Amino acid sequence: MATLEDQLEELLDQESFSPPDGFKEQAVVADAAIYDQAEDYEAFWAERASSLHWDTKWDQTLDWSNPPFAKWFVGGKLNVAYNCVDRHVEAGNGERVAYHWLGEEGEQVDITYADLHRDIQKFANALTELGVSKGDVVAIYLPMIPEVVVSMLACARIGAIHNVVFGGFSAESVRERIEFSEAKTLITVDGARRKGKTAPIKETVDEVIGDLVDTIVVVEKTGNGAPMKEGRDYAYETLLSKAAAEHTPEPMDAEDPLYILYTSGSTAKPKGILHTTGGYLTGVAYTHKAVFDLKPEEDVYWCAADVGWVTGHSYIIYGPLANGTTSVMWEGAPDYPAKDIWWEIVERFKVTIMYCAPTAIRACMKWGVEHPEKHDLSSLRLLGTVGEPINPKAWLWYWKVIGGGKAPIVDTWWQTETGAIMITTLPALLDTKPGSAGKPLPGIEAAVVDEDGKDVDEGQGYLILKRPWPAMLRTLYKEDDRFVETYWAKFGKDTYLVGDAARKDADGYFWIIGRIDDVVNVSGHRLSTAEVESAIVSHPKVAEAAVIGQADEDTGQAITAFVTLEGAVDDGDDALIDEIRERVASRIGKFARPKRIIWAGDLPKTRSGKIMRRLLRDIAEGRELGDVTTLRDPDVMAQLEGKIKERD
Ligand code: 6R9
């Protein structure tokens, strides 16, 4: 029998994959006419918005009279928390599980829509009592615990703007984001569990917070005796137990802010992406249902991201809840208590739809098939990825090993800024091509353009979005000028500059190449780091690779590849270097062959799993290392420096 490697190797030549038999017949979106119908995009989005509950209907679908400042569903009023929770309870679905929450030590809590309804109302009352009102910013710094859901929705219920900071960020970053957003209230936790240890979150926050906030609500989760300051700090449970049970949701204007989420830009200062109420909820509810082919009564959906990223906001919280979904929420890491925990979760809850990042898939590949093979994954019927381009080898592994070759993969391209998925394959309607995100969703117009903004029919260039869409960011919080300059200056005020390079193929499929700054120029040949990486990892012995353009006297830039090998093997030999270079030569061309290959035990990644190529460029070119504070594991850099010295 052919080994898995052989099978995957063979599949690498298969250009596209069709939905499995019978998929279309049962799909939520099964008629390709939707793409044409959505050409009248205002009417299309108005129809999607109608599936939400509006207290007052809008009088104008889109006001684009002052681009790039869009207003959607002008004059409409609605409440996000009401739409995500109350209306399901009122429809008789209160006993449906919203989240199967699983804690690191194996504790399971099934949280129903009625449970959420009860706690959110109480917490909304408690926040109001504490003086938080409509339009105030509330910072949330919580791990993956049920209280994070309640906190976000309680804010939405009273019209406060939440500013969630990913739990893996340092207290210093929290302070900075509180300062930028002028939040006066912080919701945090006494301690956060991670891989068997407890991090003293509250204590660390206290060290940097000074008198920046007036109020801190502390979820006493681990009982680690965190310090509480009289008159400023309040225990979440105590507040809840004292709060009145009923709360009337605040009817919000469609354009009232829902949240701010900070994300990195090309300068050091993070950008405060601002999302509003009606358009955002319309965008996430529709895409969640259509892209994941969601049947709320049957599916068990699991997005394995963290709520602190936009993926968590849109596809753990708002999209799924708006659709009345039953989700899984996992507190911990993918390799604790063991490397098969993800697959144990899939088996235990009979997960039908799974959504995660390519970096996680590559980690699982590296750990080996024995972990998923221990579990029954047959419930899975749809798989999704997000966050970075996925190389065909990881795609095929996900498809074959996890999906058993019967679950379509949706590779979803979008950004914090876009709020919702923009480019992907509607699973019943489009074939998938491993490595391509697919086509713009109905209602979305994307294009690849050249330096002058002219459409590139087939080829590569800047990825842009042409029409306003409901879930788009409205501005950068308190930085309107930066908003205009960053996204709308290069090609004009009706063309959103994504910041990614992409290629469009003859079938109109988009292949995301990577951030504009991840493009390498070798002897005048434009190359994407992702493209070269993909070629390198197609070698059976390679687990992961990061490619950078290193300044080179002869060729302008030359390619340096940091390569992690499969299994326990640490360093490769010269023969393997030749094989890898040959692979790249045969897949892309000789000019793309890495000049230097450096064996890396691990790669420097941000906490969201993005490889920090900037740091790799710094060490390859012998520069002082830039800021490493956002790395998941700062030690990786020291190890790599050692490796480079050894070689040079
Ligand atoms: C949702 C999210 C956005 C950037 C984006 C692009 C990269 C995201 C991708 C992808 C290729 C995909 N990206 N999804 N690249 N294929 N399916 O990740 O938001 O953290 O703001 O990152 O991530 O470069 O511009 P965010």
XYZ file of C-alpha atoms and ligand atoms in Angstrom:
674
model
C 0.000 0.000 0.000
C 1.228 3.489 -0.827
C 2.452 5.480 2.170
C 0.711 8.708 3.128
C 3.709 10.625 1.753
C 3.333 8.905 -1.611
C -0.380 9.578 -1.690
C 0.073 13.245 -0.866
C 2.898 13.534 -3.362
C 0.614 12.161 -6.048
C -2.227 14.508 -5.094
C 0.097 17.495 -5.441
C -0.437 17.223 -9.178
C -4.205 17.445 -8.878
C -5.151 21.001 -9.665
C -8.654 21.173 -8.262
C -11.089 19.294 -6.047
C -14.857 19.173 -6.485
C -17.365 19.050 -3.637
C -18.151 15.451 -2.635
C -21.217 13.705 -4.057
C -24.414 14.835 -2.433
C -22.913 17.964 -0.923
C -24.680 20.360 -3.233
C -28.087 18.776 -2.654
C -27.953 19.548 1.031
C -26.155 22.898 0.893
C -27.418 26.178 2.332
C -26.260 28.021 -0.771
C -26.760 25.706 -3.720
C -27.637 27.978 -6.621
C -24.769 29.619 -8.509
C -27.154 32.324 -9.683
C -26.408 34.067 -6.403
C -23.195 35.455 -7.873
C -25.094 37.274 -10.610
C -27.938 38.310 -8.367
C -25.462 39.938 -6.004
C -24.254 42.279 -8.754
C -26.911 44.624 -7.389
C -24.929 44.554 -4.190
C -27.005 47.039 -2.225
C -30.157 44.994 -2.790
C -28.220 41.815 -2.059
C -26.963 43.075 1.292
C -30.322 44.582 2.194
C -31.819 41.140 1.784
C -29.122 39.574 4.018
C -29.706 42.279 6.642
C -33.394 41.405 6.690
C -32.611 38.099 8.372
C -31.658 40.038 11.512
C -34.125 41.539 13.957
C -34.386 45.323 13.526
C -36.162 47.504 16.061
C -36.453 50.136 13.365
C -35.923 49.395 9.709
C -33.347 51.461 7.799
C -34.376 54.094 5.251
C -31.234 53.951 3.123
C -29.181 50.824 2.482
C -25.891 52.573 1.740
C -24.699 56.123 2.034
C -21.434 56.380 0.087
C -21.661 60.106 -0.492
C -18.493 60.786 1.481
C -16.059 58.003 0.563
C -14.223 56.293 2.142
C -16.571 56.823 5.084
C -19.415 54.388 4.464
C -22.747 54.266 6.238
C -24.840 51.132 5.929
C -28.500 50.700 6.813
C -28.890 54.368 7.622
C -31.624 55.100 10.146
C -31.948 51.435 11.162
C -31.849 50.396 14.808
C -30.994 47.027 16.323
C -29.171 45.430 19.210
C -26.438 42.895 18.583
C -26.884 41.013 21.862
C -30.619 40.745 21.252
C -29.919 39.282 17.819
C -27.288 36.874 19.122
C -29.172 35.584 22.142
C -32.656 36.863 23.022
C -34.273 36.113 19.721
C -33.170 32.469 19.842
C -34.564 32.138 23.358
C -37.813 33.799 22.283
C -38.040 31.396 19.360
C -38.005 28.476 21.818
C -34.334 27.530 21.404
C -33.173 28.554 24.867
C -32.128 25.008 25.704
C -29.871 24.734 22.667
C -26.181 24.631 23.592
C -24.368 27.764 22.433
C -20.962 26.539 23.575
C -19.631 23.215 24.704
C -16.844 24.758 26.757
C -13.921 22.515 27.602
C -11.349 23.525 30.182
C -7.696 22.580 30.170
C -8.101 20.077 32.964
C -10.980 18.381 31.182
C -13.906 20.199 32.818
C -16.883 20.456 30.496
C -19.585 23.109 30.771
C -22.449 23.183 28.298
C -23.677 26.753 28.051
C -27.141 27.124 26.565
C -28.634 30.198 24.931
C -30.826 30.578 28.041
C -27.692 30.547 30.235
C -26.130 33.277 28.139
C -29.359 35.249 28.218
C -29.437 35.131 32.011
C -25.796 36.075 32.590
C -25.605 38.749 29.908
C -28.640 40.564 31.290
C -27.184 40.491 34.787
C -23.768 41.626 33.685
C -25.316 44.378 31.548
C -27.088 45.623 34.681
C -23.892 45.343 36.722
C -21.872 47.338 34.190
C -24.587 49.997 34.120
C -24.470 50.175 37.908
C -20.723 50.689 37.696
C -21.346 53.720 35.516
C -20.605 52.265 32.104
C -22.926 53.659 29.470
C -23.551 53.785 25.746
C -20.479 54.859 23.789
C -17.955 54.150 26.584
C -14.986 51.959 25.757
C -14.494 48.819 27.859
C -11.228 46.921 27.638
C -11.459 43.128 27.912
C -8.377 41.051 28.696
C -9.574 37.513 29.229
C -8.551 34.000 28.254
C -10.822 31.496 26.485
C -13.385 31.217 29.251
C -17.192 31.561 29.041
C -17.054 34.960 30.764
C -15.406 36.476 27.707
C -18.571 35.773 25.700
C -20.774 37.231 28.413
C -18.553 40.319 28.694
C -18.520 41.114 25.000
C -22.266 40.663 24.644
C -23.067 42.599 27.817
C -21.139 45.512 26.310
C -23.042 45.153 23.049
C -26.301 45.016 24.998
C -25.749 48.370 26.704
C -24.023 49.949 23.708
C -20.536 50.082 25.210
C -17.666 49.615 22.749
C -15.454 46.682 23.621
C -11.748 46.614 23.026
C -10.612 43.031 23.451
C -6.909 42.458 23.908
C -5.679 38.954 23.106
C -4.835 37.083 26.312
C -1.380 36.233 25.012
C -0.366 39.883 24.741
C 1.739 41.320 27.523
C 0.305 43.586 30.197
C 2.312 46.392 28.593
C 0.375 45.955 25.341
C -2.866 45.987 27.306
C -1.873 49.241 28.938
C -1.010 50.750 25.583
C -4.311 49.690 24.026
C -6.264 51.015 26.990
C -4.450 54.299 26.660
C -5.090 54.583 22.908
C -8.770 53.699 23.257
C -9.311 55.760 26.430
C -11.098 52.856 28.115
C -12.067 53.605 31.687
C -13.187 50.085 32.557
C -11.235 46.849 32.270
C -12.579 43.312 32.555
C -9.886 40.777 33.329
C -9.166 37.583 35.232
C -7.259 36.654 38.389
C -5.142 34.073 36.613
C -5.034 32.302 33.272
C -4.232 28.640 32.836
C -1.883 27.649 30.086
C -0.433 24.182 29.700
C -0.759 23.281 33.351
C 0.581 26.553 34.706
C -1.310 29.603 35.956
C -0.209 33.063 34.858
C -0.944 35.773 37.475
C -2.813 38.076 35.094
C -4.376 40.501 37.551
C -1.156 40.980 39.470
C 0.768 41.711 36.268
C -1.899 44.135 35.075
C -1.712 45.966 38.409
C 1.989 46.556 37.856
C 1.430 48.618 34.725
C -2.072 50.013 34.965
C -1.540 52.866 37.456
C -4.704 54.960 37.550
C -5.411 54.564 33.871
C -8.815 52.963 34.508
C -11.482 53.738 37.089
C -12.910 50.253 37.364
C -11.570 46.712 37.023
C -13.915 43.737 36.998
C -12.046 40.561 37.905
C -13.280 37.108 36.977
C -12.033 34.964 39.843
C -11.382 31.883 37.819
C -8.364 30.234 39.346
C -8.706 31.520 42.922
C -5.042 32.440 43.033
C -5.645 35.196 45.584
C -5.097 38.057 43.158
C -4.865 41.470 44.823
C -8.070 43.528 44.769
C -8.111 47.262 45.299
C -11.004 48.570 47.331
C -13.222 50.964 45.419
C -11.677 50.113 42.022
C -11.759 46.332 41.685
C -14.905 44.206 41.713
C -15.332 40.447 41.588
C -17.385 39.370 38.576
C -19.332 36.691 40.463
C -20.287 39.077 43.252
C -21.505 41.647 40.748
C -23.564 39.007 38.993
C -25.114 37.707 42.191
C -26.242 41.209 43.169
C -27.431 42.351 39.774
C -31.057 42.626 38.697
C -32.148 39.772 36.448
C -33.815 41.662 33.646
C -32.327 44.094 31.222
C -33.823 45.769 28.175
C -31.339 45.872 25.291
C -30.376 49.337 24.109
C -31.610 49.924 20.543
C -28.454 50.957 18.713
C -28.096 52.927 15.550
C -26.837 50.715 12.728
C -23.720 52.873 12.575
C -23.036 53.009 16.309
C -19.647 51.455 17.110
C -19.673 47.831 18.256
C -15.989 47.335 18.924
C -12.415 48.400 18.419
C -9.748 45.792 17.780
C -6.097 46.732 17.568
C -3.992 45.147 14.863
C -0.440 45.730 13.654
C 0.274 48.018 10.769
C 3.478 48.914 9.033
C 4.401 51.392 11.741
C 4.964 50.599 15.384
C 1.664 52.031 16.587
C -1.165 49.490 16.344
C -4.231 50.437 14.358
C -7.569 50.598 16.164
C -9.924 48.996 13.681
C -13.450 50.260 14.304
C -16.482 48.120 13.506
C -20.094 49.198 13.766
C -23.371 47.471 14.505
C -25.741 46.706 11.634
C -23.353 46.155 8.752
C -20.900 44.107 10.764
C -23.555 41.746 12.079
C -25.063 41.389 8.611
C -21.649 40.505 7.180
C -20.595 37.973 9.774
C -23.989 36.287 10.075
C -24.312 35.806 6.328
C -20.757 34.651 5.672
C -20.776 32.286 8.627
C -23.888 30.598 7.351
C -23.035 30.535 3.654
C -19.328 29.739 3.772
C -19.556 27.065 6.473
C -22.808 25.687 5.074
C -24.237 25.963 8.537
C -27.378 24.133 9.678
C -27.863 25.442 13.216
C -30.041 22.493 14.276
C -27.561 19.840 13.210
C -24.034 21.142 13.129
C -21.400 21.307 15.825
C -19.019 24.023 14.794
C -15.539 24.661 16.123
C -13.383 27.652 15.360
C -10.095 26.928 17.102
C -8.893 30.549 17.069
C -8.681 32.784 20.113
C -11.475 35.289 20.790
C -8.803 37.984 21.045
C -8.311 37.982 17.265
C -10.787 39.112 14.671
C -11.396 35.487 13.721
C -12.635 34.930 17.252
C -14.822 38.041 17.218
C -16.481 37.238 13.895
C -16.471 33.444 13.863
C -16.492 32.344 17.502
C -18.811 35.023 18.847
C -20.892 37.181 16.520
C -21.451 35.106 13.374
C -22.129 31.804 15.151
C -24.387 33.322 17.828
C -26.352 35.392 15.321
C -27.074 32.110 13.539
C -27.989 30.173 16.690
C -25.039 27.825 16.294
C -23.799 25.175 18.697
C -20.049 25.751 18.985
C -17.134 24.226 20.803
C -14.871 26.472 22.841
C -11.549 25.063 23.990
C -9.626 26.837 26.711
C -6.219 25.477 25.951
C -3.376 24.853 23.558
C -3.373 22.327 20.699
C -0.715 20.165 22.375
C -1.782 20.075 26.006
C -2.409 17.771 27.796
C -1.341 15.811 24.707
C -0.807 16.306 21.003
C -4.069 14.601 20.150
C -6.288 16.915 22.204
C -7.804 18.635 19.152
C -8.825 15.313 17.665
C -10.128 14.095 20.980
C -12.338 17.207 21.019
C -13.594 16.543 17.499
C -14.481 12.983 18.459
C -16.023 13.892 21.799
C -18.361 16.587 20.483
C -18.807 15.079 17.014
C -17.642 18.317 15.460
C -18.972 18.700 11.931
C -17.297 21.961 10.879
C -13.772 22.889 11.883
C -11.995 26.199 11.249
C -8.334 26.801 12.064
C -5.078 28.316 10.791
C -2.524 26.770 8.419
C 0.173 27.185 11.045
C -1.774 24.843 13.319
C -2.191 22.348 10.510
C 1.535 22.395 9.842
C 2.227 21.837 13.541
C -0.083 18.824 13.522
C 1.667 17.486 10.434
C 4.960 17.800 12.215
C 3.685 15.933 15.264
C 2.631 13.063 13.067
C -0.485 11.269 11.812
C -0.549 8.936 14.795
C -2.324 11.630 16.835
C -5.351 12.213 14.595
C -5.409 8.509 13.721
C -6.222 7.644 17.328
C -9.632 9.295 16.949
C -12.848 8.984 15.026
C -13.016 12.129 12.917
C -15.798 10.911 10.671
C -18.245 13.585 11.894
C -16.264 16.289 10.068
C -17.992 17.397 6.870
C -16.435 20.806 6.212
C -13.029 22.278 7.004
C -11.833 25.880 6.925
C -8.557 27.763 7.123
C -7.674 31.389 7.718
C -4.798 33.709 8.430
C -2.128 33.036 5.869
C -1.677 31.309 2.562
C -1.833 27.556 2.969
C 0.717 25.575 1.033
C -0.730 22.717 -1.009
C 1.029 20.075 1.047
C -0.624 21.212 4.289
C -3.923 21.633 2.445
C -3.765 18.056 1.202
C -2.786 16.732 4.601
C -5.770 18.543 6.173
C -8.040 17.259 3.426
C -6.844 13.666 3.561
C -5.842 13.007 7.165
C -8.380 15.206 8.977
C -11.248 15.365 6.505
C -10.846 11.790 5.277
C -10.966 13.079 1.688
C -14.688 13.825 1.961
C -14.874 17.295 3.505
C -14.469 20.356 1.286
C -11.928 22.904 2.512
C -12.820 26.584 2.506
C -9.668 28.702 2.477
C -11.032 32.016 3.701
C -9.225 35.237 2.914
C -10.097 38.323 4.933
C -8.660 40.759 7.473
C -9.399 42.488 10.761
C -10.305 45.443 8.564
C -12.778 43.590 6.350
C -14.650 42.240 9.388
C -15.901 39.197 7.514
C -14.716 36.687 4.922
C -14.222 38.261 1.478
C -12.646 35.639 -0.766
C -13.267 31.903 -0.551
C -15.081 29.082 -2.300
C -18.752 28.679 -1.469
C -18.412 24.972 -0.790
C -21.240 23.646 -2.937
C -20.630 25.965 -5.852
C -16.914 26.191 -6.528
C -14.162 23.648 -6.861
C -11.229 24.224 -4.558
C -7.657 24.600 -5.704
C -5.139 23.863 -2.949
C -3.341 27.116 -2.154
C -5.941 29.442 -3.683
C -8.531 31.163 -1.505
C -10.990 31.122 -4.410
C -13.216 33.944 -5.608
C -14.845 37.018 -4.070
C -18.051 36.119 -2.251
C -21.345 37.306 -3.743
C -21.662 41.042 -3.125
C -17.885 41.528 -2.926
C -15.789 42.881 -5.750
C -12.075 42.179 -5.571
C -9.432 42.742 -8.223
C -5.737 42.504 -8.836
C -4.323 45.758 -10.190
C -0.970 47.019 -11.377
C 0.992 49.998 -10.080
C -1.340 52.391 -11.929
C -4.477 50.780 -10.598
C -5.320 49.035 -13.872
C -6.985 45.640 -13.673
C -4.708 42.674 -14.221
C -6.840 40.025 -15.849
C -4.436 37.199 -15.298
C -1.274 37.743 -13.327
C -0.113 39.344 -10.143
C -0.324 42.721 -8.498
C -2.002 44.575 -5.666
C -5.136 43.071 -4.210
C -7.902 45.651 -3.885
C -11.587 45.704 -2.981
C -13.753 47.920 -5.110
C -17.129 48.345 -3.520
C -18.016 49.193 0.028
C -19.315 46.189 1.967
C -21.373 46.124 5.170
C -18.761 44.627 7.538
C -15.951 46.948 6.453
C -14.060 48.950 9.036
C -15.455 52.466 9.324
C -12.245 54.151 10.379
C -9.181 53.772 12.597
C -10.305 54.784 16.042
C -9.633 58.504 16.473
C -7.323 58.460 13.441
C -9.455 59.317 10.412
C -6.488 60.686 8.483
C -4.434 57.558 9.010
C -7.441 55.511 7.872
C -7.680 57.439 4.596
C -3.945 57.410 4.046
C -3.402 53.716 4.808
C -6.219 52.214 2.785
C -7.636 54.771 0.352
C -4.784 56.973 -0.829
C -2.963 54.815 -3.355
C -5.763 54.206 -5.839
C -8.425 56.706 -4.794
C -11.209 56.948 -2.298
C -13.385 54.211 -3.688
C -10.626 51.591 -3.871
C -9.617 49.799 -0.706
C -5.931 48.892 -0.671
C -5.656 45.544 1.063
C -1.904 45.474 1.599
C -1.573 41.994 0.130
C -0.170 40.994 -3.206
C -2.202 38.439 -5.128
C -2.338 36.591 -8.400
C -5.474 36.001 -10.400
C -5.487 32.926 -12.607
C -7.290 32.191 -15.872
C -10.330 30.864 -13.972
C -10.635 34.033 -11.897
C -9.270 32.358 -8.750
C -7.259 34.512 -6.364
C -3.946 33.287 -4.978
C -2.838 35.401 -2.057
C 0.897 35.872 -2.272
C 1.366 37.565 1.059
C 1.791 40.998 2.478
C 3.235 43.466 0.049
C 6.423 43.513 2.052
C 6.810 39.736 1.783
C 7.579 39.910 -1.888
C 11.168 39.202 -2.866
C 12.895 40.445 -5.971
C 15.639 38.164 -7.227
C 17.376 39.404 -10.356
C 14.255 41.290 -11.330
C 12.031 38.271 -10.817
C 9.240 38.907 -8.423
C 8.798 36.027 -6.030
C 6.592 35.539 -3.062
C 8.088 34.115 0.052
C 4.975 31.944 0.297
C 5.500 30.505 -3.161
C 9.063 29.456 -2.402
C 8.053 28.146 1.000
C 5.370 26.088 -0.578
C 7.881 24.519 -2.935
C 10.268 23.777 -0.098
C 7.681 22.170 2.142
C 6.535 19.963 -0.692
C 9.702 17.981 0.069
C 8.608 15.010 2.191
C 11.253 15.611 4.849
C 10.332 19.263 5.374
C 7.769 20.331 7.978
C 7.862 24.079 7.661
C 9.857 26.828 5.973
C 10.163 30.590 6.107
C 11.728 32.429 3.240
C 13.145 35.921 3.196
C 14.806 38.121 0.646
C 18.289 38.848 1.869
C 20.236 41.758 0.398
C 22.635 40.376 -2.197
C 25.367 42.079 -4.220
C 24.725 40.104 -7.366
C 21.005 39.639 -7.548
C 19.593 42.511 -5.502
C 17.950 40.106 -3.156
C 18.702 36.447 -2.680
C 16.597 33.864 -1.021
C 17.408 32.559 2.397
C 15.257 29.756 3.685
C 14.831 28.766 7.302
C 13.757 25.156 7.260
C 12.288 22.906 9.945
C 12.473 19.190 9.297
C 9.806 16.588 9.914
C 9.936 14.484 13.069
C 12.713 14.674 15.589
C 15.476 15.304 13.030
C 17.153 18.586 13.751
C 19.651 19.341 11.011
C 19.782 18.142 7.455
C 22.914 17.387 5.441
C 24.323 18.755 2.207
C 22.517 16.142 0.152
C 19.204 17.372 1.547
C 20.149 20.968 0.764
C 20.684 19.930 -2.838
C 17.378 18.089 -2.937
C 15.479 21.071 -1.581
C 17.135 23.478 -4.001
C 16.323 21.087 -6.809
C 12.686 20.957 -5.709
C 12.397 24.719 -5.852
C 14.143 24.785 -9.203
C 11.771 22.250 -10.657
C 8.623 23.804 -9.198
C 9.327 27.477 -9.841
C 12.613 27.943 -11.685
C 16.326 27.983 -11.028
C 16.300 31.655 -10.117
C 14.100 30.861 -7.137
C 16.538 28.409 -5.562
C 17.470 29.435 -2.042
C 21.016 30.631 -1.852
C 21.185 29.777 1.802
C 19.355 27.148 3.814
C 19.427 27.374 7.571
C 18.109 24.473 9.644
C 15.739 25.773 12.266
C 14.338 23.813 15.211
C 11.458 26.292 15.240
C 10.494 29.565 13.546
C 9.799 32.926 15.164
C 6.041 33.359 15.250
C 3.668 35.890 16.671
C 1.159 34.654 19.149
C -1.369 34.383 16.366
C 0.985 32.112 14.478
C 2.300 34.462 11.797
C 5.949 33.985 10.945
C 7.887 37.172 11.637
C 10.022 37.397 8.523
C 11.253 40.818 9.535
C 13.216 39.187 12.367
C 14.571 36.515 10.062
C 15.750 39.236 7.696
C 17.406 41.006 10.606
C 19.389 37.999 11.721
C 20.228 36.814 8.224
C 21.634 40.228 7.414
C 23.438 40.434 10.735
C 21.444 43.381 12.043
C 20.519 44.132 15.597
C 17.220 42.358 16.260
C 14.135 44.570 16.205
C 11.272 44.265 18.629
C 10.790 40.632 19.681
C 8.135 41.225 22.316
C 5.290 39.977 20.185
C 6.922 36.583 19.672
C 5.256 33.521 21.128
C 8.646 32.167 22.119
C 11.466 34.740 22.122
C 14.072 31.987 22.713
C 13.671 30.850 19.123
C 15.706 33.825 17.963
C 18.681 33.032 20.182
C 18.748 29.456 18.864
C 18.641 30.671 15.274
C 21.429 33.164 15.860
C 23.542 30.290 17.168
C 22.794 28.285 14.012
C 23.775 31.147 11.741
C 27.068 31.738 13.549
C 27.829 28.014 13.280
C 27.375 28.109 9.510
C 29.045 31.412 8.695
C -8.561 37.022 9.387
C -7.155 37.458 9.602
C -4.976 39.613 7.694
C -3.873 39.189 6.746
C -4.242 39.348 5.307
C -3.369 38.285 4.661
C -3.382 37.160 5.670
C -5.609 36.025 6.053
C -5.606 34.511 4.511
C -4.428 35.277 4.399
C -3.769 34.031 2.592
C -5.802 33.436 3.584
N -4.460 36.200 5.384
N -6.308 35.004 5.544
N -3.518 35.028 3.433
N -4.848 33.244 2.641
N -6.873 32.634 3.630
O -6.221 36.695 9.538
O -7.008 38.805 9.865
O -5.024 39.028 11.440
O -6.018 41.015 10.197
O -4.657 39.259 9.025
O -3.610 37.788 6.925
O -2.070 38.761 4.519
O -3.965 40.657 4.854
P -5.659 39.561 10.200
